[in-house]
PDB file of C-alpha atoms and ligand atoms in Angstrom:
ATOM      1  CA  MET A  53      23.910  -4.091   0.652  1.00  0.00           C
ATOM      2  CA  ILE A  54      20.556  -2.321  -0.003  1.00  0.00           C
ATOM      3  CA  PHE A  55      18.794  -5.609   0.755  1.00  0.00           C
ATOM      4  CA  ASN A  56      20.604  -5.923   4.112  1.00  0.00           C
ATOM      5  CA  ASN A  57      19.950  -2.306   5.088  1.00  0.00           C
ATOM      6  CA  ALA A  58      16.307  -2.657   4.123  1.00  0.00           C
ATOM      7  CA  GLU A  59      15.952  -5.878   6.148  1.00  0.00           C
ATOM      8  CA  LYS A  60      17.554  -4.214   9.170  1.00  0.00           C
ATOM      9  CA  VAL A  61      15.132  -1.267   9.030  1.00  0.00           C
ATOM     10  CA  LEU A  62      12.136  -3.588   8.478  1.00  0.00           C
ATOM     11  CA  ASN A  63      13.146  -5.626  11.546  1.00  0.00           C
ATOM     12  CA  GLU A  64      13.481  -2.476  13.636  1.00  0.00           C
ATOM     13  CA  ILE A  65      10.033  -1.229  12.611  1.00  0.00           C
ATOM     14  CA  GLU A  66       8.542  -4.674  13.372  1.00  0.00           C
ATOM     15  CA  LYS A  67      10.086  -4.612  16.867  1.00  0.00           C
ATOM     16  CA  ALA A  68       8.761  -1.086  17.472  1.00  0.00           C
ATOM     17  CA  ALA A  69       5.306  -2.200  16.303  1.00  0.00           C
ATOM     18  CA  GLN A  70       5.369  -5.235  18.623  1.00  0.00           C
ATOM     19  CA  ALA A  71       6.351  -3.059  21.563  1.00  0.00           C
ATOM     20  CA  GLN A  72       3.734  -0.428  20.750  1.00  0.00           C
ATOM     21  CA  ASN A  73       0.774  -2.587  19.816  1.00  0.00           C
ATOM     22  CA  LYS A  74      -0.425  -3.108  23.377  1.00  0.00           C
ATOM     23  CA  PRO A  75      -3.665  -1.897  24.964  1.00  0.00           C
ATOM     24  CA  GLY A  76      -3.485   1.789  25.861  1.00  0.00           C
ATOM     25  CA  ASN A  77      -0.631   2.536  23.458  1.00  0.00           C
ATOM     26  CA  VAL A  78      -0.714   4.364  20.148  1.00  0.00           C
ATOM     27  CA  MET A  79      -0.753   1.610  17.521  1.00  0.00           C
ATOM     28  CA  LEU A  80       1.781   1.246  14.718  1.00  0.00           C
ATOM     29  CA  PRO A  81      -0.417  -0.582  12.191  1.00  0.00           C
ATOM     30  CA  ILE A  82       2.131  -1.819   9.636  1.00  0.00           C
ATOM     31  CA  ILE A  83       1.152  -4.594   7.227  1.00  0.00           C
ATOM     32  CA  GLY A  84       3.739  -6.907   8.864  1.00  0.00           C
ATOM     33  CA  ARG A  85       5.606  -9.942   7.491  1.00  0.00           C
ATOM     34  CA  GLU A  86       2.727 -12.370   7.085  1.00  0.00           C
ATOM     35  CA  LYS A  87       0.355 -10.179   5.047  1.00  0.00           C
ATOM     36  CA  GLY A  88       3.370  -8.315   3.655  1.00  0.00           C
ATOM     37  CA  SER A  89       4.476 -11.548   1.963  1.00  0.00           C
ATOM     38  CA  VAL A  90       1.484 -11.194  -0.399  1.00  0.00           C
ATOM     39  CA  LEU A  91       2.578  -7.662  -1.256  1.00  0.00           C
ATOM     40  CA  GLU A  92       6.153  -8.859  -1.849  1.00  0.00           C
ATOM     41  CA  ASP A  93       5.040 -11.805  -4.011  1.00  0.00           C
ATOM     42  CA  VAL A  94       2.805  -9.659  -6.209  1.00  0.00           C
ATOM     43  CA  ILE A  95       5.501  -6.974  -6.583  1.00  0.00           C
ATOM     44  CA  LYS A  96       8.093  -9.647  -7.524  1.00  0.00           C
ATOM     45  CA  LYS A  97       5.738 -11.122 -10.103  1.00  0.00           C
ATOM     46  CA  VAL A  98       4.438  -7.877 -11.639  1.00  0.00           C
ATOM     47  CA  GLN A  99       7.713  -5.871 -11.430  1.00  0.00           C
ATOM     48  CA  PRO A 100       5.771  -2.588 -11.736  1.00  0.00           C
ATOM     49  CA  THR A 101       7.392   0.547 -13.069  1.00  0.00           C
ATOM     50  CA  ASN A 102       5.207   3.102 -11.293  1.00  0.00           C
ATOM     51  CA  VAL A 103       3.662   2.334  -7.892  1.00  0.00           C
ATOM     52  CA  LEU A 104       1.172   4.476  -5.982  1.00  0.00           C
ATOM     53  CA  GLU A 105       0.891   3.807  -2.251  1.00  0.00           C
ATOM     54  CA  ILE A 106      -1.884   5.417  -0.202  1.00  0.00           C
ATOM     55  CA  GLY A 107      -0.931   5.443   3.509  1.00  0.00           C
ATOM     56  CA  THR A 108       2.828   5.487   4.157  1.00  0.00           C
ATOM     57  CA  LEU A 109       2.853   5.465   7.983  1.00  0.00           C
ATOM     58  CA  VAL A 110       6.585   5.054   8.798  1.00  0.00           C
ATOM     59  CA  GLY A 111       7.593   3.556   5.447  1.00  0.00           C
ATOM     60  CA  TYR A 112       7.436  -0.172   6.264  1.00  0.00           C
ATOM     61  CA  SER A 113       5.347  -1.281   3.278  1.00  0.00           C
ATOM     62  CA  ALA A 114       7.135   1.138   0.926  1.00  0.00           C
ATOM     63  CA  ILE A 115      10.482  -0.458   1.916  1.00  0.00           C
ATOM     64  CA  LEU A 116       9.008  -3.943   1.514  1.00  0.00           C
ATOM     65  CA  MET A 117       7.895  -3.090  -2.031  1.00  0.00           C
ATOM     66  CA  ALA A 118      10.960  -1.057  -3.073  1.00  0.00           C
ATOM     67  CA  LYS A 119      13.453  -3.731  -2.042  1.00  0.00           C
ATOM     68  CA  ASN A 120      11.728  -6.186  -4.382  1.00  0.00           C
ATOM     69  CA  MET A 121      11.558  -3.846  -7.372  1.00  0.00           C
ATOM     70  CA  ARG A 122      14.307  -4.196  -9.953  1.00  0.00           C
ATOM     71  CA  LYS A 123      13.244  -0.987 -11.669  1.00  0.00           C
ATOM     72  CA  GLY A 124      10.655   1.717 -11.288  1.00  0.00           C
ATOM     73  CA  LYS A 125       9.597   3.977  -8.468  1.00  0.00           C
ATOM     74  CA  ILE A 126       7.043   4.408  -5.731  1.00  0.00           C
ATOM     75  CA  THR A 127       5.004   7.506  -4.948  1.00  0.00           C
ATOM     76  CA  THR A 128       3.627   7.179  -1.436  1.00  0.00           C
ATOM     77  CA  ILE A 129       1.156   9.553   0.239  1.00  0.00           C
ATOM     78  CA  GLU A 130       0.924  10.226   3.978  1.00  0.00           C
ATOM     79  CA  ALA A 131      -1.476  12.630   5.693  1.00  0.00           C
ATOM     80  CA  LEU A 132       0.461  13.110   8.946  1.00  0.00           C
ATOM     81  CA  LYS A 133       3.677  15.118   8.948  1.00  0.00           C
ATOM     82  CA  LYS A 134       5.114  13.184  11.910  1.00  0.00           C
ATOM     83  CA  ASN A 135       4.708   9.898  10.006  1.00  0.00           C
ATOM     84  CA  ARG A 136       6.102  11.388   6.816  1.00  0.00           C
ATOM     85  CA  GLU A 137       9.255  12.502   8.667  1.00  0.00           C
ATOM     86  CA  ALA A 138       9.714   9.062  10.248  1.00  0.00           C
ATOM     87  CA  ALA A 139       9.158   7.366   6.878  1.00  0.00           C
ATOM     88  CA  LYS A 140      11.702   9.637   5.195  1.00  0.00           C
ATOM     89  CA  LEU A 141      14.358   8.664   7.742  1.00  0.00           C
ATOM     90  CA  ASN A 142      13.545   4.942   7.537  1.00  0.00           C
ATOM     91  CA  ILE A 143      13.599   4.929   3.726  1.00  0.00           C
ATOM     92  CA  GLU A 144      16.924   6.802   3.727  1.00  0.00           C
ATOM     93  CA  ARG A 145      18.423   4.336   6.216  1.00  0.00           C
ATOM     94  CA  ALA A 146      17.177   1.464   4.029  1.00  0.00           C
ATOM     95  CA  GLY A 147      19.089   3.003   1.107  1.00  0.00           C
ATOM     96  CA  LEU A 148      15.912   3.322  -0.965  1.00  0.00           C
ATOM     97  CA  SER A 149      15.404   7.115  -1.226  1.00  0.00           C
ATOM     98  CA  LYS A 150      16.024   7.099  -4.967  1.00  0.00           C
ATOM     99  CA  LYS A 151      13.117   4.715  -5.503  1.00  0.00           C
ATOM    100  CA  VAL A 152      10.575   6.261  -3.119  1.00  0.00           C
ATOM    101  CA  GLU A 153       9.023   9.711  -3.188  1.00  0.00           C
ATOM    102  CA  ILE A 154       6.887  10.623  -0.165  1.00  0.00           C
ATOM    103  CA  MET A 155       4.108  13.151  -0.564  1.00  0.00           C
ATOM    104  CA  HIS A 156       2.514  14.854   2.410  1.00  0.00           C
ATOM    105  CA  GLY A 157      -1.232  15.496   2.474  1.00  0.00           C
ATOM    106  CA  ASN A 158      -4.654  13.972   1.965  1.00  0.00           C
ATOM    107  CA  ALA A 159      -4.469  11.351  -0.794  1.00  0.00           C
ATOM    108  CA  LEU A 160      -7.852  12.484  -2.113  1.00  0.00           C
ATOM    109  CA  ASP A 161      -6.391  15.952  -2.765  1.00  0.00           C
ATOM    110  CA  ILE A 162      -3.023  14.733  -4.057  1.00  0.00           C
ATOM    111  CA  ILE A 163      -3.999  11.911  -6.429  1.00  0.00           C
ATOM    112  CA  PRO A 164      -5.803  14.149  -8.982  1.00  0.00           C
ATOM    113  CA  ALA A 165      -2.590  16.158  -9.442  1.00  0.00           C
ATOM    114  CA  LEU A 166      -0.335  13.109 -10.000  1.00  0.00           C
ATOM    115  CA  GLU A 167       0.836  12.264 -13.461  1.00  0.00           C
ATOM    116  CA  GLY A 168       0.849   8.473 -13.486  1.00  0.00           C
ATOM    117  CA  PRO A 169       0.212   6.177 -15.168  1.00  0.00           C
ATOM    118  CA  PHE A 170       0.425   3.758 -12.249  1.00  0.00           C
ATOM    119  CA  ASP A 171       0.648   0.036 -12.931  1.00  0.00           C
ATOM    120  CA  PHE A 172       0.409  -0.900  -9.231  1.00  0.00           C
ATOM    121  CA  VAL A 173      -1.609   0.676  -6.406  1.00  0.00           C
ATOM    122  CA  PHE A 174      -1.400  -0.280  -2.736  1.00  0.00           C
ATOM    123  CA  ILE A 175      -4.285   1.033  -0.593  1.00  0.00           C
ATOM    124  CA  ASP A 176      -3.756   1.146   3.170  1.00  0.00           C
ATOM    125  CA  ALA A 177      -5.106   4.429   4.614  1.00  0.00           C
ATOM    126  CA  GLU A 178      -8.555   5.387   6.036  1.00  0.00           C
ATOM    127  CA  LYS A 179     -10.635   2.205   5.849  1.00  0.00           C
ATOM    128  CA  THR A 180     -13.965   3.864   4.911  1.00  0.00           C
ATOM    129  CA  GLU A 181     -12.353   5.658   1.963  1.00  0.00           C
ATOM    130  CA  TYR A 182     -10.875   2.755  -0.058  1.00  0.00           C
ATOM    131  CA  LEU A 183     -13.406   3.071  -2.885  1.00  0.00           C
ATOM    132  CA  ARG A 184     -12.860   6.843  -3.091  1.00  0.00           C
ATOM    133  CA  TYR A 185      -9.070   6.306  -3.265  1.00  0.00           C
ATOM    134  CA  LEU A 186      -9.491   3.720  -6.001  1.00  0.00           C
ATOM    135  CA  LYS A 187     -11.893   5.866  -8.028  1.00  0.00           C
ATOM    136  CA  ALA A 188      -9.469   8.798  -7.760  1.00  0.00           C
ATOM    137  CA  ALA A 189      -6.535   6.580  -8.790  1.00  0.00           C
ATOM    138  CA  GLU A 190      -8.378   4.832 -11.644  1.00  0.00           C
ATOM    139  CA  THR A 191      -8.053   7.818 -13.968  1.00  0.00           C
ATOM    140  CA  LYS A 192      -4.248   7.507 -13.559  1.00  0.00           C
ATOM    141  CA  MET A 193      -3.994   3.717 -13.767  1.00  0.00           C
ATOM    142  CA  THR A 194      -2.857   1.543 -16.688  1.00  0.00           C
ATOM    143  CA  LYS A 195      -5.479  -0.714 -18.242  1.00  0.00           C
ATOM    144  CA  ASN A 196      -4.208  -3.849 -16.509  1.00  0.00           C
ATOM    145  CA  ALA A 197      -2.961  -2.318 -13.259  1.00  0.00           C
ATOM    146  CA  VAL A 198      -2.831  -4.376 -10.060  1.00  0.00           C
ATOM    147  CA  VAL A 199      -4.474  -3.061  -6.887  1.00  0.00           C
ATOM    148  CA  VAL A 200      -3.582  -4.480  -3.464  1.00  0.00           C
ATOM    149  CA  ALA A 201      -5.636  -3.522  -0.401  1.00  0.00           C
ATOM    150  CA  ASP A 202      -4.808  -4.308   3.240  1.00  0.00           C
ATOM    151  CA  ASN A 203      -7.179  -5.028   6.169  1.00  0.00           C
ATOM    152  CA  VAL A 204     -10.042  -6.315   4.030  1.00  0.00           C
ATOM    153  CA  LYS A 205     -11.254  -8.753   6.720  1.00  0.00           C
ATOM    154  CA  ARG A 206     -10.604  -6.667   9.846  1.00  0.00           C
ATOM    155  CA  PHE A 207     -12.407  -3.693   8.346  1.00  0.00           C
ATOM    156  CA  GLU A 208     -14.696  -5.576   5.953  1.00  0.00           C
ATOM    157  CA  LYS A 209     -17.775  -3.626   7.074  1.00  0.00           C
ATOM    158  CA  GLU A 210     -16.053  -0.259   6.662  1.00  0.00           C
ATOM    159  CA  MET A 211     -14.978  -1.069   3.079  1.00  0.00           C
ATOM    160  CA  LYS A 212     -18.073  -2.982   1.883  1.00  0.00           C
ATOM    161  CA  ASP A 213     -18.458  -0.646  -1.122  1.00  0.00           C
ATOM    162  CA  PHE A 214     -14.818  -1.132  -2.208  1.00  0.00           C
ATOM    163  CA  LEU A 215     -15.011  -4.935  -1.913  1.00  0.00           C
ATOM    164  CA  LYS A 216     -18.303  -5.080  -3.815  1.00  0.00           C
ATOM    165  CA  TYR A 217     -16.763  -2.992  -6.600  1.00  0.00           C
ATOM    166  CA  VAL A 218     -13.560  -5.009  -7.103  1.00  0.00           C
ATOM    167  CA  ARG A 219     -15.281  -8.372  -6.591  1.00  0.00           C
ATOM    168  CA  GLU A 220     -18.509  -7.856  -8.517  1.00  0.00           C
ATOM    169  CA  SER A 221     -17.921  -5.283 -11.235  1.00  0.00           C
ATOM    170  CA  ASP A 222     -16.643  -6.414 -14.646  1.00  0.00           C
ATOM    171  CA  ASN A 223     -13.681  -4.061 -14.284  1.00  0.00           C
ATOM    172  CA  TYR A 224     -11.538  -6.262 -11.986  1.00  0.00           C
ATOM    173  CA  ARG A 225     -10.636  -9.855 -11.298  1.00  0.00           C
ATOM    174  CA  SER A 226     -10.142 -10.045  -7.549  1.00  0.00           C
ATOM    175  CA  ALA A 227      -8.982 -12.546  -4.910  1.00  0.00           C
ATOM    176  CA  LEU A 228      -8.850 -12.543  -1.124  1.00  0.00           C
ATOM    177  CA  HIS A 229      -5.675 -13.729   0.607  1.00  0.00           C
ATOM    178  CA  ASP A 230      -7.097 -14.904   3.904  1.00  0.00           C
ATOM    179  CA  PHE A 231      -5.035 -14.723   7.101  1.00  0.00           C
ATOM    180  CA  GLY A 232      -7.828 -15.544   9.542  1.00  0.00           C
ATOM    181  CA  ALA A 233      -8.488 -12.351  11.451  1.00  0.00           C
ATOM    182  CA  ASP A 234      -7.451 -10.191   8.527  1.00  0.00           C
ATOM    183  CA  GLY A 235      -6.840 -10.380   4.796  1.00  0.00           C
ATOM    184  CA  VAL A 236      -5.300  -8.775   1.724  1.00  0.00           C
ATOM    185  CA  GLU A 237      -7.261  -8.282  -1.510  1.00  0.00           C
ATOM    186  CA  VAL A 238      -5.392  -8.491  -4.823  1.00  0.00           C
ATOM    187  CA  SER A 239      -7.352  -7.152  -7.801  1.00  0.00           C
ATOM    188  CA  ARG A 240      -6.270  -6.932 -11.422  1.00  0.00           C
ATOM    189  CA  ARG A 241      -7.947  -4.383 -13.644  1.00  0.00           C
ATOM    190  CA  ILE A 242      -9.281  -6.179 -16.712  1.00  0.00           C
ATOM    191  CA  ARG A 243     -11.522  -3.557 -18.280  1.00  0.00           C
ATOM    192  CA  ILE A 244     -11.764   0.200 -18.265  1.00  0.00           C
ATOM    193  CA  ALA A 245     -15.292   1.381 -17.424  1.00  0.00           C
ATOM    194  CA  LEU A 246     -16.709   3.772 -19.980  1.00  0.00           C
TER     195      LEU A 246
HETATM  196  C1  LIG B  95      -2.417   1.489   8.273  1.00  0.00           C
HETATM  197  S1  LIG B  95      -1.367   2.870   8.167  1.00  0.00           S
HETATM  198  C2  LIG B  95      -0.340   2.476   6.781  1.00  0.00           C
HETATM  199  C3  LIG B  95       0.620   1.350   7.051  1.00  0.00           C
HETATM  200  C4  LIG B  95       1.671   1.184   5.979  1.00  0.00           C
HETATM  201  N1  LIG B  95       1.088   1.029   4.664  1.00  0.00           N
HETATM  202  C5  LIG B  95       2.503  -0.036   6.289  1.00  0.00           C
HETATM  203  O1  LIG B  95       2.030  -1.161   6.083  1.00  0.00           O
HETATM  204  O2  LIG B  95       3.647   0.102   6.741  1.00  0.00           O
HETATM  205  C6  LIG B  95      -2.415   4.098   7.503  1.00  0.00           C
HETATM  206  C7  LIG B  95      -1.744   5.436   7.242  1.00  0.00           C
HETATM  207  O3  LIG B  95      -2.571   6.179   6.355  1.00  0.00           O
HETATM  208  C8  LIG B  95      -2.517   7.538   6.713  1.00  0.00           C
HETATM  209  N2  LIG B  95      -3.724   8.167   6.159  1.00  0.00           N
HETATM  210  C9  LIG B  95      -5.008   8.084   6.600  1.00  0.00           C
HETATM  211  N3  LIG B  95      -5.839   8.762   5.800  1.00  0.00           N
HETATM  212  C10 LIG B  95      -5.062   9.299   4.811  1.00  0.00           C
HETATM  213  C11 LIG B  95      -5.327  10.094   3.666  1.00  0.00           C
HETATM  214  N4  LIG B  95      -6.584  10.496   3.362  1.00  0.00           N
HETATM  215  N5  LIG B  95      -4.301  10.458   2.867  1.00  0.00           N
HETATM  216  C12 LIG B  95      -3.034  10.052   3.144  1.00  0.00           C
HETATM  217  N6  LIG B  95      -2.715   9.284   4.226  1.00  0.00           N
HETATM  218  C13 LIG B  95      -3.717   8.905   5.044  1.00  0.00           C
HETATM  219  C14 LIG B  95      -2.460   7.522   8.240  1.00  0.00           C
HETATM  220  O4  LIG B  95      -1.935   8.726   8.750  1.00  0.00           O
HETATM  221  C15 LIG B  95      -1.568   6.306   8.495  1.00  0.00           C
HETATM  222  O5  LIG B  95      -0.220   6.685   8.617  1.00  0.00           O
END
């Protein structure tokens, strides 16, 4: 039942995004099915107990993750009130409110006050801030947490510092899932920097 409700809401958001994502319109930049399949696969494999999502928008990716989690919960942060309200409704309609808590505000202000520990982090907010989000989250992450980041090809230039860190530091093992114009980075923490 939850699965069907979640699928219905995901389909509705996808249709709204297709209708909106035209020149001159306000975009609805959800991760979508293709790149979202990476997020689903990693969630299914890891079965995290405590997920942190940075950038809720209208709840699409939170629903995608929550419907594949057998246990655990998601804390998702959204800066815009309008988006937070829409996400709340969508997550309720998907029957996933018990698994997802939405926080309203700037992730960089909110993360330091969160308890954690998070074993899974999904980063999908302001593209120039990915490294700052990760550094803020790191103090609340488990030692082998998984970090997924969207838009790593489309906004490669904007997040150069983040990509260099997860790909070249000894703290992560990282892989690009390439979808041509865009990509998703999946990084596993393997060492805690001293
Ligand atoms: C690309 S959208 C997220 C899409 C969503 N993850 C999905 O796939 O369905 C980015 C969202 O991040 C939010 N955002 C941007 N900067 C933020 C910040 N510093 N803290 C929290 N949310 C932020 C924006 O308002 C926007 O809703």
